[in-house]
Amino acid sequence: MLLENRRWSPPQLEEARRQALAGWPTGAGVDLQDAYAFHHSLPPERVAHRKLQAGAAAGRIFLQPRAGVALLAEHIELLSTLETRGCADFLPTTIDSYTRQNRYSEADRGIEESKAAGRSLLNGLPAVNYGVGNCRRIVEAAGVPVQVRHGTPDARLLAEIALAAGFTDFEGGGISYNIPYAKDVPLEHSLRCWQYVDRLCGLYAEQGIVINREMFGPLTGTLVPPAISHAVGIIEALLAAEQGVRSIALGYGQGGNLVQDVAALRTLSDLGRSYLDRSGYQDVQLTTVFHQWMGGFPQDESRAQGVIAWGAATAALGGVNKVIVKTPHEALGIPTAEANVVGLLCTRQVIMMLAEQSLPETPGLQAEEAIIRQEVREIFDRVLELGEGDLAAGVVRSFAAGVLDVPFAPSRCAKGSILPARDRDGAIRLLNFGDLPLSREIREFHRQKIEERGRAEKREPGFRMVIDDIYAISKGMLVGKRK
Ligand code: 5AD
């Protein structure tokens, strides 16, 4: 069947569900009636979309860590520590890499080996292997909403099990969980798999159970210009809304330049809103999520704390509904519970101290916002045009043509011909435009910004500059300097 941005019919979903649920024995444990009853029994403070709605009305910024280990009891204990000592407003369940690649037999082995070793040998919780009943224990033990975070191009079975278990929030999308995460998965396939996930959320919504769907904003986390991640997030939001998703969170990964980041956060929520409204999805709830720096971190924990604090300040000044918090162990690997608590408390401290402060509207800020808006519009319009009006078809053709592109992505579906670099102030600009459909005016703006930096550093902008930027923060600065 042709890939189209059109809501799946009930028989189409039914047939697809039958196949997906047969993917691993635990699929047989999915019982929709039981799932609906469990969701209806959850109090509002443990339902993601309700908590987000209340927080947005009250102007609160919620904090959420990342966490997931191989063994269930340990995972539940870890989350309890993050909730009680870290005061996390939302809890995560980060899924391991085998599960992300649908390699459930290997995940099984990982569980057994972890039991034998007495510690987690997986980089997350293999939720599919545990199945509905076990996963529900995670949700039951938590006093706040729990979100599944992963990086799975085909998350059909994972979504079935997570939703049936009672998770009220599910991250990912057909672009953002493929292009940065996989090499060989066709976009058409991941888009279809995520139509399934979104339609499944739509099915729950028909029972009055609203699942929040978060789009993974940071993409490769490596110098992604805001307009690129905004365009991808907005497209994923529209695809999700078409399948019946009623609550969407759009994400953005911190770039490091305050003005650009604040402009990005402000434009993300109002561009997202206006694209949804214009497409007839006025009743879809929209919130935003800020990811503290997703690139390389300093090894030194005190320096890492500095990066975390700067992210916290940016989130507070930019205004956002939720922050995904880093830890001082970022450069070292999976953080301990303790390190995660440190990241949460540090972030909370800074955000609380900035609660009464806001950035003045400056011409610089307004100009930055205007640039992002124009870039998103130029990209989005061309995607729709290539799809001859169909957004899903447009996405596939646009990635093939380089009209949509993501820097440093491993996927063969992305052309990978754009190259970002920081300007003199550390804002992320484009050095190579690849085949992005950007106007002459926009290109000239980027060129001037990067040339200005080249003059200041007395060097020709080029690949060396990009490499210096990639490592800059881990070496203690924002703008990469020549050795
Ligand atoms: N527990 C905690 N953090 C994790 N991350 C990935 N897996 C886990 C896990 N199981 C974090 C990485 C990085 C981000 C992409 O996710 O440390 O910060």
Coordinates of C-alpha atoms and ligand atoms in Angstrom, one line a residue:
M1 CA 0.0 0.0 0.0
L2 CA 1.1 3.5 -0.8
L3 CA 2.4 5.5 2.1
E4 CA 0.0 8.4 2.7
N5 CA -0.7 10.8 5.5
R6 CA -4.2 9.4 6.1
R7 CA -5.8 7.9 9.2
W8 CA -5.6 4.1 9.1
S9 CA -9.0 2.3 8.8
P10 CA -10.1 -0.1 11.6
P11 CA -9.4 -3.2 9.5
Q12 CA -6.0 -1.9 8.5
L13 CA -5.1 -1.4 12.2
E14 CA -6.6 -4.7 13.2
E15 CA -4.5 -6.7 10.7
A16 CA -1.3 -4.8 11.6
R17 CA -1.9 -5.4 15.3
R18 CA -2.3 -9.1 14.8
Q19 CA 1.1 -9.2 13.1
A20 CA 2.9 -6.9 15.5
L21 CA 1.6 -8.7 18.6
A22 CA 2.9 -12.0 17.2
G23 CA 6.4 -10.6 17.2
W24 CA 7.3 -12.0 20.6
P25 CA 5.4 -14.2 23.1
T26 CA 4.6 -11.3 25.5
G27 CA 2.5 -9.8 22.8
A28 CA -0.2 -12.2 23.7
G29 CA -0.5 -10.5 27.1
V30 CA -1.9 -7.3 25.6
D31 CA -5.5 -7.0 26.6
L32 CA -7.1 -3.7 25.5
Q33 CA -10.1 -3.9 27.9
D34 CA -7.8 -4.5 30.8
A35 CA -5.5 -1.7 29.6
Y36 CA -8.4 0.8 29.4
A37 CA -9.6 -0.1 32.8
F38 CA -6.2 0.4 34.3
H39 CA -5.7 3.8 32.6
H40 CA -9.1 4.9 33.8
S41 CA -8.1 4.0 37.4
L42 CA -5.0 6.3 37.3
P43 CA -5.3 9.6 39.2
P44 CA -4.7 12.8 37.1
E45 CA -1.3 13.5 38.7
R46 CA 0.0 10.3 37.3
V47 CA -1.3 10.9 33.8
A48 CA 1.3 12.7 31.6
H49 CA -1.0 14.8 29.5
R50 CA -3.1 16.0 32.5
K51 CA 0.0 16.9 34.4
L52 CA 1.4 18.7 31.4
Q53 CA -1.8 20.6 31.0
A54 CA -1.9 21.6 34.6
G55 CA 1.7 22.6 34.6
A56 CA 1.3 24.7 31.4
A57 CA -1.6 26.6 33.0
A58 CA 0.5 27.3 36.1
G59 CA 3.7 28.2 34.2
R60 CA 5.6 25.4 35.8
I61 CA 8.8 23.8 34.3
F62 CA 8.8 20.0 35.0
L63 CA 12.0 18.0 35.2
Q64 CA 12.6 14.5 33.9
P65 CA 15.7 12.3 34.1
R66 CA 16.7 9.4 31.9
A67 CA 17.0 6.0 33.5
G68 CA 16.7 2.3 32.7
V69 CA 18.4 -0.9 33.9
A70 CA 18.1 -4.5 33.0
L71 CA 16.4 -5.9 36.1
L72 CA 12.9 -4.9 37.0
A73 CA 13.2 -4.7 40.8
E74 CA 16.4 -2.5 40.4
H75 CA 14.6 -0.4 37.8
I76 CA 11.7 0.3 40.2
E77 CA 14.1 1.2 43.0
L78 CA 16.1 3.5 40.7
L79 CA 12.9 5.4 39.7
S80 CA 11.9 5.6 43.3
T81 CA 15.2 7.3 44.2
L82 CA 14.8 9.7 41.3
E83 CA 11.3 10.6 42.5
T84 CA 11.9 10.9 46.2
R85 CA 15.5 12.3 46.3
G86 CA 15.7 13.9 42.9
C87 CA 12.1 15.3 43.0
A88 CA 11.6 14.3 39.4
D89 CA 8.2 15.5 38.1
F90 CA 8.1 12.8 35.4
L91 CA 9.9 9.5 35.4
P92 CA 11.4 7.7 32.5
T93 CA 11.9 4.2 31.4
T94 CA 14.8 4.1 29.0
I95 CA 14.8 1.0 26.8
D96 CA 17.9 -1.0 26.0
S97 CA 19.5 -1.1 22.6
Y98 CA 18.6 -4.7 21.8
T99 CA 14.9 -3.9 22.3
R100 CA 15.3 -0.8 20.2
Q101 CA 16.5 -3.0 17.3
N102 CA 13.8 -5.7 18.0
R103 CA 16.4 -8.2 19.0
Y104 CA 14.4 -9.7 21.9
S105 CA 16.3 -13.0 22.2
E106 CA 19.5 -11.1 22.9
A107 CA 17.6 -8.9 25.4
D108 CA 16.5 -12.1 27.1
R109 CA 20.1 -13.2 27.4
G110 CA 21.0 -9.7 28.7
I111 CA 18.5 -10.2 31.5
E112 CA 19.9 -13.6 32.4
E113 CA 23.5 -12.4 32.3
S114 CA 22.6 -9.3 34.4
K115 CA 20.9 -11.6 37.0
A116 CA 24.1 -13.7 37.1
A117 CA 26.4 -10.7 37.3
G118 CA 24.2 -9.0 40.0
R119 CA 24.3 -5.7 38.0
S120 CA 22.8 -4.3 34.8
L121 CA 24.5 -5.4 31.6
L122 CA 22.0 -3.7 29.4
N123 CA 21.7 0.0 28.7
G124 CA 18.0 0.1 29.5
L125 CA 15.0 -1.9 30.5
P126 CA 13.9 -4.5 28.0
A127 CA 10.2 -3.8 28.3
V128 CA 9.0 -6.2 25.6
N129 CA 10.7 -9.1 27.3
Y130 CA 9.1 -8.2 30.6
G131 CA 5.6 -8.0 29.2
V132 CA 2.5 -6.1 30.3
G133 CA 2.2 -7.4 33.9
N134 CA 5.8 -6.7 34.9
C135 CA 5.8 -3.3 33.2
R136 CA 2.7 -2.4 35.0
R137 CA 4.5 -2.8 38.3
I138 CA 6.7 0.2 37.2
V139 CA 3.7 2.4 36.6
E140 CA 2.0 1.2 39.8
A141 CA 5.1 2.0 41.9
A142 CA 5.5 5.6 40.6
G143 CA 3.8 8.6 42.1
V144 CA 4.2 10.6 38.8
P145 CA 3.7 9.9 35.1
V146 CA 6.2 7.5 33.5
Q147 CA 7.4 7.9 29.9
V148 CA 9.0 5.4 27.7
R149 CA 12.1 6.7 26.0
H150 CA 14.0 4.7 23.4
G151 CA 15.2 5.3 19.8
T152 CA 13.3 2.5 18.0
P153 CA 12.4 2.7 14.3
D154 CA 9.9 -0.1 14.7
A155 CA 8.3 0.4 18.1
R156 CA 5.0 -1.3 17.4
L157 CA 5.3 -4.1 19.9
L158 CA 7.0 -1.9 22.4
A159 CA 4.1 0.6 22.2
E160 CA 1.5 -2.1 22.5
I161 CA 3.1 -3.4 25.7
A162 CA 3.9 0.0 27.2
L163 CA 0.5 1.4 26.6
A164 CA -1.2 -1.8 27.9
A165 CA 1.0 -1.7 31.0
G166 CA -0.3 1.8 31.7
F167 CA 2.5 4.2 30.6
T168 CA 0.9 7.5 29.6
D169 CA 3.7 9.0 27.6
F170 CA 5.7 7.5 24.7
E171 CA 8.6 9.2 22.9
G172 CA 9.6 9.0 19.3
G173 CA 8.6 9.4 15.7
G174 CA 9.1 8.0 12.2
I175 CA 11.9 10.4 11.4
S176 CA 13.5 11.2 14.7
Y177 CA 13.7 7.6 15.8
N178 CA 15.1 6.4 12.5
I179 CA 17.5 9.0 10.9
P180 CA 19.7 9.5 14.0
Y181 CA 19.4 5.9 15.3
A182 CA 19.6 3.5 12.3
K183 CA 21.7 3.0 9.2
D184 CA 19.5 0.8 7.0
V185 CA 15.9 1.1 8.0
P186 CA 13.9 2.6 5.1
L187 CA 12.1 5.8 6.1
E188 CA 9.0 4.5 4.5
H189 CA 9.0 1.6 6.9
S190 CA 9.7 3.7 10.1
L191 CA 7.0 6.2 9.1
R192 CA 4.5 3.3 8.7
C193 CA 5.5 1.8 12.0
W194 CA 5.0 5.2 13.7
Q195 CA 1.6 5.6 12.0
Y196 CA 0.7 2.4 13.7
V197 CA 2.0 3.7 17.1
D198 CA 0.1 6.9 16.7
R199 CA -3.1 5.2 15.5
L200 CA -2.8 2.9 18.6
C201 CA -2.7 6.1 20.7
G202 CA -5.7 7.2 18.7
L203 CA -7.6 4.0 19.6
Y204 CA -6.9 4.7 23.3
A205 CA -8.0 8.3 22.8
E206 CA -11.4 7.1 21.6
Q207 CA -11.8 5.6 25.1
G208 CA -11.0 8.9 26.7
I209 CA -7.4 7.8 27.4
V210 CA -5.0 10.4 26.1
I211 CA -1.4 9.3 25.6
N212 CA 1.2 12.0 25.3
R213 CA 3.5 11.6 22.4
E214 CA 6.8 13.3 22.5
M215 CA 8.8 13.9 19.3
F216 CA 12.6 13.5 19.7
G217 CA 13.8 17.0 19.0
P218 CA 17.6 16.7 19.4
L219 CA 18.0 14.3 16.4
T220 CA 21.8 13.6 16.2
G221 CA 22.4 16.0 19.1
T222 CA 25.4 17.4 17.1
L223 CA 25.1 21.0 16.0
V224 CA 21.6 20.6 14.6
P225 CA 20.3 24.0 13.4
P226 CA 16.9 24.8 15.1
A227 CA 15.0 25.1 11.9
I228 CA 15.9 21.5 11.0
S229 CA 14.7 20.0 14.2
H230 CA 11.6 22.3 14.3
A231 CA 10.6 21.2 10.8
V232 CA 11.1 17.5 11.6
G233 CA 9.2 17.8 14.9
I234 CA 6.3 19.8 13.3
I235 CA 6.0 17.2 10.5
E236 CA 6.0 14.3 13.0
A237 CA 3.3 16.2 15.1
L238 CA 1.1 16.6 12.0
L239 CA 1.5 12.9 11.1
A240 CA 0.6 11.9 14.7
A241 CA -2.4 14.2 14.9
E242 CA -3.7 12.7 11.7
Q243 CA -3.7 9.2 13.3
G244 CA -5.7 10.6 16.3
V245 CA -3.0 11.6 18.8
R246 CA -4.4 14.2 21.2
S247 CA -1.4 15.3 23.1
I248 CA 1.9 16.1 21.6
A249 CA 5.2 17.4 23.0
L250 CA 7.8 18.9 20.7
G251 CA 11.4 18.7 21.7
Y252 CA 14.5 20.9 21.2
G253 CA 18.1 20.2 22.1
Q254 CA 20.1 23.0 23.6
G255 CA 22.5 24.6 21.2
G256 CA 24.4 26.7 23.7
N257 CA 23.9 30.3 22.5
L258 CA 21.3 31.8 24.8
V259 CA 19.6 34.1 22.2
Q260 CA 19.3 31.3 19.6
D261 CA 18.0 28.8 22.1
V262 CA 15.4 31.2 23.5
A263 CA 14.3 32.1 20.0
A264 CA 14.1 28.4 19.2
L265 CA 11.9 27.6 22.2
R266 CA 9.6 30.5 21.6
T267 CA 9.2 29.6 17.9
L268 CA 8.8 25.9 18.6
S269 CA 5.6 26.4 20.6
D270 CA 4.0 28.9 18.4
L271 CA 5.0 27.4 15.1
G272 CA 3.9 24.0 16.3
R273 CA 0.6 25.5 17.4
S274 CA 0.0 27.3 14.2
Y275 CA 0.8 24.4 11.9
L276 CA -1.5 22.1 14.0
D277 CA -4.3 24.7 13.9
R278 CA -4.0 25.3 10.2
S279 CA -4.2 21.6 9.5
G280 CA -7.4 21.3 11.5
Y281 CA -6.0 19.9 14.8
Q282 CA -7.0 22.8 17.1
D283 CA -8.0 20.4 19.8
V284 CA -4.6 18.7 20.1
Q285 CA -2.7 19.7 23.2
L286 CA 0.8 20.9 22.5
T287 CA 3.7 21.3 24.9
T288 CA 7.5 21.7 24.6
V289 CA 10.5 19.9 25.9
F290 CA 14.0 21.2 26.3
H291 CA 17.0 18.8 26.3
Q292 CA 20.0 20.0 28.1
W293 CA 23.1 19.8 25.9
M294 CA 23.1 16.5 23.9
G295 CA 26.6 16.7 22.5
G296 CA 29.9 15.8 24.1
F297 CA 30.3 16.7 27.7
P298 CA 33.4 17.4 29.8
Q299 CA 34.7 14.4 31.7
D300 CA 35.2 16.5 34.8
E301 CA 32.1 16.4 36.9
S302 CA 32.3 19.9 38.1
R303 CA 32.6 21.2 34.6
A304 CA 29.7 19.0 33.5
Q305 CA 27.7 20.6 36.3
G306 CA 28.4 23.9 34.6
V307 CA 27.0 22.7 31.3
I308 CA 23.9 21.4 33.2
A309 CA 23.4 24.7 35.0
W310 CA 23.6 26.7 31.7
G311 CA 21.0 24.4 30.2
A312 CA 18.8 25.0 33.2
A313 CA 19.1 28.8 32.9
T314 CA 18.3 28.6 29.2
A315 CA 15.2 26.6 29.8
A316 CA 14.0 29.0 32.5
L317 CA 14.6 32.1 30.3
G318 CA 13.2 30.5 27.1
G319 CA 10.1 29.1 28.7
V320 CA 9.3 25.4 28.3
N321 CA 7.0 22.8 29.8
K322 CA 9.6 20.1 30.6
V323 CA 13.3 19.7 30.8
I324 CA 15.2 16.4 30.2
V325 CA 18.0 16.6 32.6
K326 CA 21.7 15.5 32.1
T327 CA 24.0 14.2 34.8
P328 CA 27.6 14.8 35.7
H329 CA 28.3 11.3 34.5
E330 CA 27.4 12.2 30.9
A331 CA 30.9 11.8 29.5
L332 CA 31.4 8.5 31.3
G333 CA 28.3 6.4 30.4
I334 CA 25.1 5.3 32.1
P335 CA 24.8 7.5 35.2
T336 CA 24.3 6.2 38.8
A337 CA 21.1 7.1 40.6
E338 CA 23.2 9.5 42.7
A339 CA 24.6 11.4 39.6
N340 CA 21.0 11.6 38.2
V341 CA 19.8 13.2 41.5
V342 CA 22.7 15.7 41.3
G343 CA 21.6 16.7 37.8
L344 CA 18.0 17.1 38.9
L345 CA 18.7 19.2 42.0
C346 CA 21.2 21.4 40.2
T347 CA 18.7 22.1 37.4
R348 CA 15.9 22.7 39.9
Q349 CA 18.0 25.2 41.8
V350 CA 18.8 27.3 38.8
I351 CA 15.2 27.2 37.4
M352 CA 13.8 28.3 40.8
M353 CA 16.2 31.2 41.0
L354 CA 15.1 32.4 37.6
A355 CA 11.4 32.0 38.2
E356 CA 10.9 35.7 38.5
Q357 CA 13.2 36.7 35.7
S358 CA 12.6 37.0 31.9
L359 CA 14.7 38.1 29.0
P360 CA 13.7 41.5 27.5
E361 CA 12.5 41.5 23.9
T362 CA 15.6 42.6 22.1
P363 CA 16.0 43.2 18.3
G364 CA 18.6 40.4 18.3
L365 CA 16.1 38.0 19.8
Q366 CA 13.4 39.1 17.4
A367 CA 15.7 38.7 14.4
E368 CA 16.7 35.2 15.5
E369 CA 13.0 34.2 15.8
A370 CA 12.2 35.6 12.4
I371 CA 15.1 33.6 10.8
I372 CA 13.9 30.4 12.3
R373 CA 10.3 31.0 11.3
Q374 CA 11.3 31.8 7.7
E375 CA 13.6 28.7 7.5
V376 CA 10.9 26.4 8.8
R377 CA 8.4 27.8 6.4
E378 CA 10.8 27.4 3.4
I379 CA 11.6 23.8 4.3
F380 CA 8.0 22.8 5.2
D381 CA 6.5 24.3 2.0
R382 CA 9.0 22.4 -0.2
V383 CA 8.3 19.1 1.6
L384 CA 4.6 19.4 1.0
E385 CA 5.2 20.4 -2.6
L386 CA 7.4 17.3 -3.1
G387 CA 4.7 15.2 -1.6
E388 CA 2.2 16.8 -4.0
G389 CA 0.2 17.7 -0.9
D390 CA 0.8 14.5 1.1
L391 CA 3.2 15.1 4.0
A392 CA 4.2 11.4 4.5
A393 CA 5.1 11.0 0.8
G394 CA 6.8 14.4 1.0
V395 CA 9.1 13.3 3.9
V396 CA 10.4 10.2 2.0
R397 CA 11.0 12.2 -1.2
S398 CA 12.5 15.1 0.7
F399 CA 15.1 13.0 2.5
A400 CA 16.0 11.4 -0.8
A401 CA 16.4 14.8 -2.4
G402 CA 18.2 16.4 0.6
V403 CA 15.4 18.9 1.1
L404 CA 15.2 17.4 4.6
D405 CA 18.6 16.6 6.0
V406 CA 20.2 16.0 9.4
P407 CA 23.8 16.7 10.1
F408 CA 26.0 13.7 11.0
A409 CA 23.1 11.2 10.7
P410 CA 24.1 7.5 10.3
S411 CA 21.0 6.7 8.1
R412 CA 21.4 6.0 4.5
C413 CA 18.1 7.7 4.0
A414 CA 19.6 11.0 4.8
K415 CA 21.8 12.7 2.2
G416 CA 24.1 14.0 4.9
S417 CA 25.3 16.9 2.8
I418 CA 24.7 19.8 5.1
L419 CA 27.4 21.0 7.5
P420 CA 26.8 23.2 10.5
A421 CA 29.2 25.5 12.3
R422 CA 29.0 28.0 15.0
D423 CA 29.1 31.7 14.4
R424 CA 31.2 34.1 16.4
D425 CA 28.6 34.2 19.2
G426 CA 28.2 30.4 19.2
A427 CA 24.9 30.3 17.4
I428 CA 24.6 27.2 15.1
R429 CA 24.6 28.2 11.5
L430 CA 25.0 26.4 8.2
L431 CA 28.4 26.2 6.5
N432 CA 27.2 23.8 3.7
F433 CA 23.5 24.0 2.7
G434 CA 23.5 20.7 0.9
D435 CA 20.1 20.6 -0.9
L436 CA 18.1 22.4 1.7
P437 CA 15.4 24.6 0.0
L438 CA 16.6 27.8 1.6
S439 CA 16.2 31.2 -0.1
R440 CA 19.1 33.3 -1.2
E441 CA 18.4 35.7 1.7
I442 CA 18.7 33.0 4.3
R443 CA 21.9 31.6 2.8
E444 CA 23.4 35.0 2.7
F445 CA 22.6 35.5 6.4
H446 CA 24.4 32.2 7.3
R447 CA 27.3 33.0 5.1
Q448 CA 27.9 36.4 6.7
K449 CA 27.6 35.0 10.2
I450 CA 30.2 32.3 9.5
E451 CA 32.5 34.6 7.6
E452 CA 32.4 37.1 10.5
R453 CA 33.8 34.3 12.7
G454 CA 36.4 33.3 10.2
R455 CA 37.7 36.9 10.2
A456 CA 37.8 37.1 14.0
E457 CA 39.7 33.8 14.2
K458 CA 41.8 34.6 11.2
R459 CA 41.0 31.3 9.4
E460 CA 39.0 30.1 6.5
P461 CA 35.7 28.5 7.6
G462 CA 35.8 24.8 6.8
F463 CA 35.7 21.3 8.1
R464 CA 38.4 21.9 10.7
M465 CA 36.1 24.6 12.3
V466 CA 33.3 22.1 12.4
I467 CA 35.4 19.5 14.1
D468 CA 36.6 22.1 16.6
D469 CA 33.0 23.0 17.4
I470 CA 32.0 19.4 17.9
Y471 CA 34.6 19.0 20.6
A472 CA 34.4 22.5 22.1
I473 CA 32.1 22.0 25.0
S474 CA 33.8 18.8 26.2
K475 CA 37.0 20.9 26.2
G476 CA 35.6 23.8 28.2
M477 CA 34.2 26.3 25.7
L478 CA 31.3 26.8 23.3
V479 CA 33.0 28.0 20.1
G480 CA 35.8 25.7 18.9
K481 CA 39.2 27.3 18.7
R482 CA 42.1 26.4 16.6
K483 CA 44.7 24.5 18.7
Ligands
5AD1 N1 20.0 5.4 32.0 C1 20.3 6.7 32.1 N2 20.6 7.5 31.0 C2 20.7 6.9 29.8 N3 21.0 7.4 28.6 C3 20.9 6.4 27.7 N4 20.5 5.3 28.3 C4 20.4 5.6 29.6 C5 20.0 4.8 30.8 N5 19.7 3.5 30.7 C6 21.3 8.8 28.3 C7 22.7 9.0 27.9 C8 22.6 10.3 27.2 C9 21.2 10.3 26.6 C10 21.1 10.2 25.2 O1 20.6 9.2 27.2 O2 23.6 9.1 29.0 O3 22.6 11.4 28.1

